[in-house]
mmCIF file of C-alpha atoms and ligand atoms in Angstrom:
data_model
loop_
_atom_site.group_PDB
_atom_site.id
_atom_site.type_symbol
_atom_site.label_atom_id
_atom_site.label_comp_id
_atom_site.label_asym_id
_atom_site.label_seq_id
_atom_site.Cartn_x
_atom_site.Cartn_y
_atom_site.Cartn_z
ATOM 1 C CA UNK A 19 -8.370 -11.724 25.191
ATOM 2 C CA UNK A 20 -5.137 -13.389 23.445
ATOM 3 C CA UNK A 21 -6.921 -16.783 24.070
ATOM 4 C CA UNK A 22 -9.930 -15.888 23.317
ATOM 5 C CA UNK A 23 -8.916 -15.217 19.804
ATOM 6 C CA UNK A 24 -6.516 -18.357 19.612
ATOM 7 C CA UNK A 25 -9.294 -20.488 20.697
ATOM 8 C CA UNK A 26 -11.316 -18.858 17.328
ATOM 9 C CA UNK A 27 -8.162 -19.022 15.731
ATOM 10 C CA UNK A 28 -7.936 -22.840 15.932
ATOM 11 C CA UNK A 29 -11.262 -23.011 14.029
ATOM 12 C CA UNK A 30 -10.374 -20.319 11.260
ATOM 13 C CA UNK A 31 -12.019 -21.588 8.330
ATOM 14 C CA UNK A 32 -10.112 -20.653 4.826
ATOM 15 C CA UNK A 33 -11.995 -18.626 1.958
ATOM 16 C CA UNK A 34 -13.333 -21.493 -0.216
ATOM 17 C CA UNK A 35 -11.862 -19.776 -3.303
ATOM 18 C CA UNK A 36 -8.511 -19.521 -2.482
ATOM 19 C CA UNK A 37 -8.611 -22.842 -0.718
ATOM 20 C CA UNK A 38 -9.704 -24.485 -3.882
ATOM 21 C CA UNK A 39 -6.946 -22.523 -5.498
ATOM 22 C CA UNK A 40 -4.644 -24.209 -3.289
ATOM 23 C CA UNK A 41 -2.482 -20.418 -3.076
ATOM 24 C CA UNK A 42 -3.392 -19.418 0.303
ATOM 25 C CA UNK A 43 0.231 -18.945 1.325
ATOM 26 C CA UNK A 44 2.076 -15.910 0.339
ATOM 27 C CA UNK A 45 5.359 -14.855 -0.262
ATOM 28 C CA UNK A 46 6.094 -12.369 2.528
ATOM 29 C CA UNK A 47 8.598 -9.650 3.992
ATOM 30 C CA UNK A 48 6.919 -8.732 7.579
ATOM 31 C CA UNK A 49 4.501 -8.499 9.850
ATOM 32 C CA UNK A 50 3.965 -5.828 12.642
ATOM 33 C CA UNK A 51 2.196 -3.590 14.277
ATOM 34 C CA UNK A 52 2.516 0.397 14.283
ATOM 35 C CA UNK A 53 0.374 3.686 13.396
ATOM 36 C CA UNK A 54 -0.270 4.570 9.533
ATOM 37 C CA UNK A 55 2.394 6.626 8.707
ATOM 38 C CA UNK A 56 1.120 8.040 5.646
ATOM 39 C CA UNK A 57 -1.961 9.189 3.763
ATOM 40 C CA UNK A 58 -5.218 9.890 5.622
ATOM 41 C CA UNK A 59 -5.255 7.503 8.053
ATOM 42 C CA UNK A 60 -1.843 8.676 9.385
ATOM 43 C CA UNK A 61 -1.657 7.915 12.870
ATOM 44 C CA UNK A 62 -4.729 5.293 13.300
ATOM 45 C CA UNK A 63 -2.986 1.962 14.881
ATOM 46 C CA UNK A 64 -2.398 -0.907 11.862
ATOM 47 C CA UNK A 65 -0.991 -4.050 11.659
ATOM 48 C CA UNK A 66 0.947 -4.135 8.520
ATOM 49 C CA UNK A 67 1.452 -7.345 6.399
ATOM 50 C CA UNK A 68 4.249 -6.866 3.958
ATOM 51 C CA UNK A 69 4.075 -8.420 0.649
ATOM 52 C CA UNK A 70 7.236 -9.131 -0.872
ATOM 53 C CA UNK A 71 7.918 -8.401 -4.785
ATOM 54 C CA UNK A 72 7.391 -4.703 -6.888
ATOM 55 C CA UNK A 73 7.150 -4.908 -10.631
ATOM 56 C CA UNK A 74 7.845 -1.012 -10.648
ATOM 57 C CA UNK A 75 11.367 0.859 -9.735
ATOM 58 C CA UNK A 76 10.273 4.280 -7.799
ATOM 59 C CA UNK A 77 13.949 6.432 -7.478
ATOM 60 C CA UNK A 78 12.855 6.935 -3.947
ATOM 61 C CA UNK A 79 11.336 3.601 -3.263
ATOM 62 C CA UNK A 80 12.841 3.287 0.910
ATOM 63 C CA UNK A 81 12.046 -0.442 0.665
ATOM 64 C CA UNK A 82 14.473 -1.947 -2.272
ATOM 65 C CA UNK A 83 14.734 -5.038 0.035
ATOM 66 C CA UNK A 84 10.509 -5.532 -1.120
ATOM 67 C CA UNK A 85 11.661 -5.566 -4.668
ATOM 68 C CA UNK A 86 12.141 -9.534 -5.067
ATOM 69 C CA UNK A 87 10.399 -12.250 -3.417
ATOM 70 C CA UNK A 88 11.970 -12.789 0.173
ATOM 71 C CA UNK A 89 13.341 -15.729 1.474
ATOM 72 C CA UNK A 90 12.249 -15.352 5.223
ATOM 73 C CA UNK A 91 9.678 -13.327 6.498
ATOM 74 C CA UNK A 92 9.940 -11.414 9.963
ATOM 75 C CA UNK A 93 7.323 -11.262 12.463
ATOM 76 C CA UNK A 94 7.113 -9.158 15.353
ATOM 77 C CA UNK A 95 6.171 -10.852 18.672
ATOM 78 C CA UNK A 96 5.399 -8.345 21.009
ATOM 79 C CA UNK A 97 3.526 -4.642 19.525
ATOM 80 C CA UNK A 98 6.046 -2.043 19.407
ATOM 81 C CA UNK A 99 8.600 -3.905 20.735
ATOM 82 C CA UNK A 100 11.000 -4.121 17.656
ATOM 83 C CA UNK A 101 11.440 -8.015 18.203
ATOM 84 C CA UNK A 102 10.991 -10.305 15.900
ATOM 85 C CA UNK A 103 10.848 -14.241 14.825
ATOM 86 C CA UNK A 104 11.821 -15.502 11.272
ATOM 87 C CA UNK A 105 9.048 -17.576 9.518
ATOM 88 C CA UNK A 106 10.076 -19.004 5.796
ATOM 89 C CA UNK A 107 8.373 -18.015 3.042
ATOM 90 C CA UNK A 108 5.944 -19.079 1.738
ATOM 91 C CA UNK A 109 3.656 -18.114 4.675
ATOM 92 C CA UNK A 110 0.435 -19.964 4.720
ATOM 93 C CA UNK A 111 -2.628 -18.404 5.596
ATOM 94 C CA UNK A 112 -2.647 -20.090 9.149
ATOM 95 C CA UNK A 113 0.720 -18.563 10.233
ATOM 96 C CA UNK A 114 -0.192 -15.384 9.212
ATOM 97 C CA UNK A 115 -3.283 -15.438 11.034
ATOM 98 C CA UNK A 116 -1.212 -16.432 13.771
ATOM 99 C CA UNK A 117 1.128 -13.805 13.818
ATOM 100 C CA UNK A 118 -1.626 -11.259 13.714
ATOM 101 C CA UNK A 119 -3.385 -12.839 16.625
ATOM 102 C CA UNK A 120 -0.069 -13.124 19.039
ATOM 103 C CA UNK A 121 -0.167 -8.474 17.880
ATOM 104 C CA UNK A 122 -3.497 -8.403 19.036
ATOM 105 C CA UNK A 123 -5.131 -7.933 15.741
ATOM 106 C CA UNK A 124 -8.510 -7.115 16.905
ATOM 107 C CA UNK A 125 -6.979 -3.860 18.680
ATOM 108 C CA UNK A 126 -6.371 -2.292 15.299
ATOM 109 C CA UNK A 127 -8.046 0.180 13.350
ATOM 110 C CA UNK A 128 -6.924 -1.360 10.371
ATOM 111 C CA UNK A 129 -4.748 -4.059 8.786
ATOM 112 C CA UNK A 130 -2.439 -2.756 6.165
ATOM 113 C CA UNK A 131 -1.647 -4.926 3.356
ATOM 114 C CA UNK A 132 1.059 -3.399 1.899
ATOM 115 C CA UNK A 133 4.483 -4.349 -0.045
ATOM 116 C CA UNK A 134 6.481 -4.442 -2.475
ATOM 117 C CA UNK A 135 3.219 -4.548 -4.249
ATOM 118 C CA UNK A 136 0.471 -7.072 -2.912
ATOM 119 C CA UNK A 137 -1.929 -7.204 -5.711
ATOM 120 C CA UNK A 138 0.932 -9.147 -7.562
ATOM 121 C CA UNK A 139 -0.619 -12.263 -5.259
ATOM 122 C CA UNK A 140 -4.108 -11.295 -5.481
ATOM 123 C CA UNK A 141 -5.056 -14.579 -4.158
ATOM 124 C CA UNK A 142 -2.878 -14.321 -1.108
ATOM 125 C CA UNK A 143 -4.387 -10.871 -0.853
ATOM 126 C CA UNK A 144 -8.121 -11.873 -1.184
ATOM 127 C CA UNK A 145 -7.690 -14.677 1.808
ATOM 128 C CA UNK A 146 -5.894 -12.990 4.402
ATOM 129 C CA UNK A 147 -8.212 -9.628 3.932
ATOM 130 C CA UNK A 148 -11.225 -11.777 4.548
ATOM 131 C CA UNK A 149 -9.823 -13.843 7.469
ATOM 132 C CA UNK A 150 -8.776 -10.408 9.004
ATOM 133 C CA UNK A 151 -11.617 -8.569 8.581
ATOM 134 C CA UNK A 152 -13.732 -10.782 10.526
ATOM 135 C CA UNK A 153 -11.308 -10.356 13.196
ATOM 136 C CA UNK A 154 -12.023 -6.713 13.941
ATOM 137 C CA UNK A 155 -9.684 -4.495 11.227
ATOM 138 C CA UNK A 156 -10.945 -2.655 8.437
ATOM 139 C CA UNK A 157 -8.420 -3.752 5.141
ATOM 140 C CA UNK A 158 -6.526 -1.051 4.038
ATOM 141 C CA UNK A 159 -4.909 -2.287 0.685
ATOM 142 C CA UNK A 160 -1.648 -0.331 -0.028
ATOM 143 C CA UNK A 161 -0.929 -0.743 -3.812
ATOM 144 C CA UNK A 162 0.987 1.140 -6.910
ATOM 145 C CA UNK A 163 -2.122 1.301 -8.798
ATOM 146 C CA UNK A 164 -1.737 -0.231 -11.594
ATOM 147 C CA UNK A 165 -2.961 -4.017 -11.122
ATOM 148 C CA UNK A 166 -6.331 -3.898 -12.789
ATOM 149 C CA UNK A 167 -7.392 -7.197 -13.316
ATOM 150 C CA UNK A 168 -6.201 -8.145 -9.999
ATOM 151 C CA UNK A 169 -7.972 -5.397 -7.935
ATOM 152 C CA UNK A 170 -11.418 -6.870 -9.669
ATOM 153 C CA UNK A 171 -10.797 -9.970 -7.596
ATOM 154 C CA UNK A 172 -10.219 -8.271 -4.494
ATOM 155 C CA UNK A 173 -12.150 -5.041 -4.221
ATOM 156 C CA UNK A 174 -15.016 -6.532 -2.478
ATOM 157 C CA UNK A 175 -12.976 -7.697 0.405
ATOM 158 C CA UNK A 176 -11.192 -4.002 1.139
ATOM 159 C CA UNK A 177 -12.367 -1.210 2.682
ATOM 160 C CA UNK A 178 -9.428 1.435 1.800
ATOM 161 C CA UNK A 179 -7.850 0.966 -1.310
ATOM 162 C CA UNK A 180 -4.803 3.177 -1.470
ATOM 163 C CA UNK A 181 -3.502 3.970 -4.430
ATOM 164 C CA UNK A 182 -0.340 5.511 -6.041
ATOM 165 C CA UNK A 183 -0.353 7.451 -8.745
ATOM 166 C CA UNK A 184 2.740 7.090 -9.981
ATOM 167 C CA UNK A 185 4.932 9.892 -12.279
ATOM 168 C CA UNK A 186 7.079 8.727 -15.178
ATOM 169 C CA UNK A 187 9.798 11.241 -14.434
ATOM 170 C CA UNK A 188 10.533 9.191 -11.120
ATOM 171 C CA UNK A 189 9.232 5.876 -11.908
ATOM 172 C CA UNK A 190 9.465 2.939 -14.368
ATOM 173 C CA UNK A 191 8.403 -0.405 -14.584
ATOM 174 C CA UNK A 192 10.995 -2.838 -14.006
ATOM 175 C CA UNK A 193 11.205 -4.321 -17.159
ATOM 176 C CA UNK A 194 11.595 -1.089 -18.525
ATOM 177 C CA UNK A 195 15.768 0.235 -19.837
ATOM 178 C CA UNK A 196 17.279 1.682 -16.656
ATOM 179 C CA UNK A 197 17.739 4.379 -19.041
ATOM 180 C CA UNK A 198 15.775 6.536 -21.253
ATOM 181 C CA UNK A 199 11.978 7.821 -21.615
ATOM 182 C CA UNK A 200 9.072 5.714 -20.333
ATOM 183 C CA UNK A 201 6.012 5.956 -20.679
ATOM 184 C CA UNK A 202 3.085 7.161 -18.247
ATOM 185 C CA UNK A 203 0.624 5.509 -16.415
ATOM 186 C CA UNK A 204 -2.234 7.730 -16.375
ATOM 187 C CA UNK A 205 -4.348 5.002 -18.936
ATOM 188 C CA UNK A 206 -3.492 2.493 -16.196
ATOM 189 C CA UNK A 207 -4.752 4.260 -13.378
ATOM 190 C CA UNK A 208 -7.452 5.918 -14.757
ATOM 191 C CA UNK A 209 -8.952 2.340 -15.196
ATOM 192 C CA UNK A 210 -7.431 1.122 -11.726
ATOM 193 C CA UNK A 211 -9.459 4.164 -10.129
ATOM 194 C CA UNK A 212 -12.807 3.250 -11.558
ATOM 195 C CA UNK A 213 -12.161 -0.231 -9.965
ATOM 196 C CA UNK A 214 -11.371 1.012 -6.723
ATOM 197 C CA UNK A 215 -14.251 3.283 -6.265
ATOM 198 C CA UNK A 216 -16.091 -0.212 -5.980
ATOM 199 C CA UNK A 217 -14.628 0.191 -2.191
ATOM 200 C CA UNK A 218 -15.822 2.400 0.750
ATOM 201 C CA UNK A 219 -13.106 4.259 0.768
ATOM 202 C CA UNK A 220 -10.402 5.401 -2.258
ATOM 203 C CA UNK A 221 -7.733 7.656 -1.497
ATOM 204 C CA UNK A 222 -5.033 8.991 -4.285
ATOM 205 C CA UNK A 223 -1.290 9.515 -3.469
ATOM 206 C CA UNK A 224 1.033 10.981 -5.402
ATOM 207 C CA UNK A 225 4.697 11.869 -3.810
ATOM 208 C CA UNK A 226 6.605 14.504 -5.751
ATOM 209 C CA UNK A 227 10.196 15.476 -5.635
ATOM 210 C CA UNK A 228 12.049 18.205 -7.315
ATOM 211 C CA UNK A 229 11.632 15.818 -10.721
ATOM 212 C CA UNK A 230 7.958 16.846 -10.572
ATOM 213 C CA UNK A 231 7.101 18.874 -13.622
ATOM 214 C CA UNK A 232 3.525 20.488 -13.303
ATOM 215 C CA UNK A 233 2.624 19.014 -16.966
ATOM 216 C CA UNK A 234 2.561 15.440 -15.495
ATOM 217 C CA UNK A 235 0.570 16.868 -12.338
ATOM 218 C CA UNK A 236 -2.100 18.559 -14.938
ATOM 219 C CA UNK A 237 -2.776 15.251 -16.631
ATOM 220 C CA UNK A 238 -2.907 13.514 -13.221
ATOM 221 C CA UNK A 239 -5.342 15.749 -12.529
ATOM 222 C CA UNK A 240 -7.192 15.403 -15.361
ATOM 223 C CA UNK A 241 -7.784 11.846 -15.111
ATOM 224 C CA UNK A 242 -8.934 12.225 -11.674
ATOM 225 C CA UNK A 243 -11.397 14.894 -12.283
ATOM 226 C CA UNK A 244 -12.973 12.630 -15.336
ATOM 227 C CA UNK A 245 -13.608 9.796 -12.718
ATOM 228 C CA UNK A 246 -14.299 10.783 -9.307
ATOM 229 C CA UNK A 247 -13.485 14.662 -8.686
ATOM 230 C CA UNK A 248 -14.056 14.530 -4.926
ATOM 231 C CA UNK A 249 -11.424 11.790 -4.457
ATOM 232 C CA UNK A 250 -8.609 12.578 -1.589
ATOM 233 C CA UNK A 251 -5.453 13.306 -3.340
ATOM 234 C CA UNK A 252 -2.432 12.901 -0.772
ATOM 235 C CA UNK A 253 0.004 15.114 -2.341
ATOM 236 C CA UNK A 254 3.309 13.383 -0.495
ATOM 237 C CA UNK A 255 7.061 15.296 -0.496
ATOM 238 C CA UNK A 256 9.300 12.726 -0.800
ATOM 239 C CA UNK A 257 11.532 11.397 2.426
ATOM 240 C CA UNK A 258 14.726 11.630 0.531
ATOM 241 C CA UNK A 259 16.508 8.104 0.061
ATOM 242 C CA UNK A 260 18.697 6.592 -1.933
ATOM 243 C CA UNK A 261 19.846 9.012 -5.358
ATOM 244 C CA UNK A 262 16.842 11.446 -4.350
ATOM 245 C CA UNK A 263 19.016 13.741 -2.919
ATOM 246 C CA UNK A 264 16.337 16.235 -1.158
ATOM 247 C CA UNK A 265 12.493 16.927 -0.900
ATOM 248 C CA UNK A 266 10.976 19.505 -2.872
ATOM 249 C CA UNK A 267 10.949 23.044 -1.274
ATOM 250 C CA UNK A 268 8.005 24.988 0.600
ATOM 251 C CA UNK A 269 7.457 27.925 -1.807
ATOM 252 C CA UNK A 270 7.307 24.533 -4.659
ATOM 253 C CA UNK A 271 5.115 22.599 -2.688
ATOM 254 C CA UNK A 272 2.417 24.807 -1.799
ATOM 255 C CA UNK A 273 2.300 26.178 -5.696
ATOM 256 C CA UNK A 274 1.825 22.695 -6.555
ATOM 257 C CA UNK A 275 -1.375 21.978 -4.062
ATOM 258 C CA UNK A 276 -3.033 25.221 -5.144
ATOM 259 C CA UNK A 277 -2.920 24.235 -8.982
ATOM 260 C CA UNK A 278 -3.924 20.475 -8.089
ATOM 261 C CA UNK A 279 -6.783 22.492 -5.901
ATOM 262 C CA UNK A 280 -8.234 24.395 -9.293
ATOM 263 C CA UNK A 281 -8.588 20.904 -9.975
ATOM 264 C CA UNK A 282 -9.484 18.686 -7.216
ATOM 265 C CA UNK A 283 -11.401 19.904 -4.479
ATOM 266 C CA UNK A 284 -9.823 17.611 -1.771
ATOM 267 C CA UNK A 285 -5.917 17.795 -1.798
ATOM 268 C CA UNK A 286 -3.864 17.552 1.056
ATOM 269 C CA UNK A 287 -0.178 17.947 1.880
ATOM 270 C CA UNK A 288 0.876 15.265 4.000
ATOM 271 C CA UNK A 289 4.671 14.223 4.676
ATOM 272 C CA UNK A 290 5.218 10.412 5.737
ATOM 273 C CA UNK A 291 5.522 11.044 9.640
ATOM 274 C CA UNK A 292 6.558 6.860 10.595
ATOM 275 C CA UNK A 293 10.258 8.704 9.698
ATOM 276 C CA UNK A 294 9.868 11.213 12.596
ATOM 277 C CA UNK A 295 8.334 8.544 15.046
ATOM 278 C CA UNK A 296 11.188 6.301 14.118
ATOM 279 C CA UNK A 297 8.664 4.056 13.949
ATOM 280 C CA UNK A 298 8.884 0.791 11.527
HETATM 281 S S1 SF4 B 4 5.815 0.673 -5.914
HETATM 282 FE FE1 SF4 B 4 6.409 0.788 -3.747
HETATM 283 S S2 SF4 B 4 7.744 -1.005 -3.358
HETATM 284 FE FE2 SF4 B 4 7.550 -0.728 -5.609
HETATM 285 S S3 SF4 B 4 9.373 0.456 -6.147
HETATM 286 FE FE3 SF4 B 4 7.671 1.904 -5.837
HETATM 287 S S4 SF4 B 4 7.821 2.538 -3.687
HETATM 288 FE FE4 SF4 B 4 9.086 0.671 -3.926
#
């Protein structure tokens, strides 16, 4: 099967748009494979491609390391193995084909692409979904929710856009003051949503910790309910990391899913579970 594909491989032909471009390489953190460890697909095997750089600061973002452009990139060699090689960045298109191939790529549900946050190279983005996809994987796009203009380039090459919606009381923008008010994101992605709903599939995910204040949830809500009412909210406790200290309790969690569900029909409480697996 492995040579089967590299025999394809060797005649992968690059999307014309990004090869006029000339940005088919992308500034990476890591490939691998493992099972979706969050949101409605949890569990479903995925290659993940790891975009490096975040233009937002989340308090209980687990992946800090995703915030800047990486130097190296790591890329498992064998699935679930935990081994890896070191490629430099920027990875072209080729060696991330590659390095999906060597993971078996066509034995996975879908093909993550995930950061950081990957729709800040939408061009990177746009190529490697379409070279995947023909490879087997449906494209599950991973994303903060906020890149507008970017997701209009790339929408027609995803099946699964994932998005964040992100809270003000735990998250600013990183040129925001590490201090003080900011402001919300709801105009952001309200407008991000409508885009999305261009894809097969659109799922909403919004993780709350004990900083959750059920005003911020109502407008959430809100925005939701103007655009597409029957869209899956993933209503996610937070894994505590870094100064978030501690998920929010039962009793808290289960008041906040019945007021989202006055709202939105399709809400779900779903903790990440890649934690438990010890999985990557
Ligand atoms: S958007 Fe994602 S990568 Fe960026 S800070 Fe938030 S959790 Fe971390």
């Amino acid at each position: 099967m492995r040579s089967r594909w590299g025999a394809r491989f060797s005649r992968v032909r690059l999307p014309t748009e990004a090869s006029e471009a000339g940005l088919v390489a992308a500034n990476l953190v890591e490939i691998f494979s493992s099972v979706q460890g969050e949101g409605t697909h949890v569990g479903e095997t995925t290659l993940f491609v790891r975009f490096g750089e975040c233009d937002l600061r989340c308090r209980w973002c687990d992946s800090p390391h995703t915030w800047r452009r990486a130097t190296d990139c790591r890329v498992e060699t064998r699935r679930g193995t935990g081994a890896f090689r070191t490629l430099s960045n920027p990875v072209s298109l080729e060696q991330s084909l590659a390095a999906a191939v060597a993971l078996d790529v066509d034995a996975h549900r879908f093909a993550s692409l995930t950061g950081g946050e990957p729709l800040l190279q939408p061009d990177a983005v746009l190529a490697l979904a379409r070279a995947l996809r023909t490879r087997g994987p449906r494209i599950h796009l991973e994303t903060h929710g906020l890149a507008v203009g970017a997701l209009e380039r790339v929408v027609a090459a995803v099946d699964v856009v994932a998005m964040d919606w992100k809270l003000a009381s735990d998250v600013r923008r990183a040129s925001d003051a590490r201090r003080g008010p900011v402001a919300d994101f709801h105009d952001d992605h309200e407008r991000f949503l409508r885009i999305a709903l261009r894809a097969p599939e659109v799922m909403v995910k919004v993780v709350v910790t004990p900083a959750t204040d059920d005003a911020e949830i109502d407008a959430m809500c809100e925005r939701i309910a103007a655009v597409a009412p029957k869209t899956p909210l993933v209503v996610q406790p937070v894994t505590p990391f870094g100064p978030v200290r501690e998920a929010p309790g039962a009793e808290r969690l289960l008041a906040l899913v019945a007021r989202i569900a006055r709202v939105l029909p399709d809400v779900r409480l779903i903790p990440q579970t890649h934690r438990l697996l010890g999985a990557l």
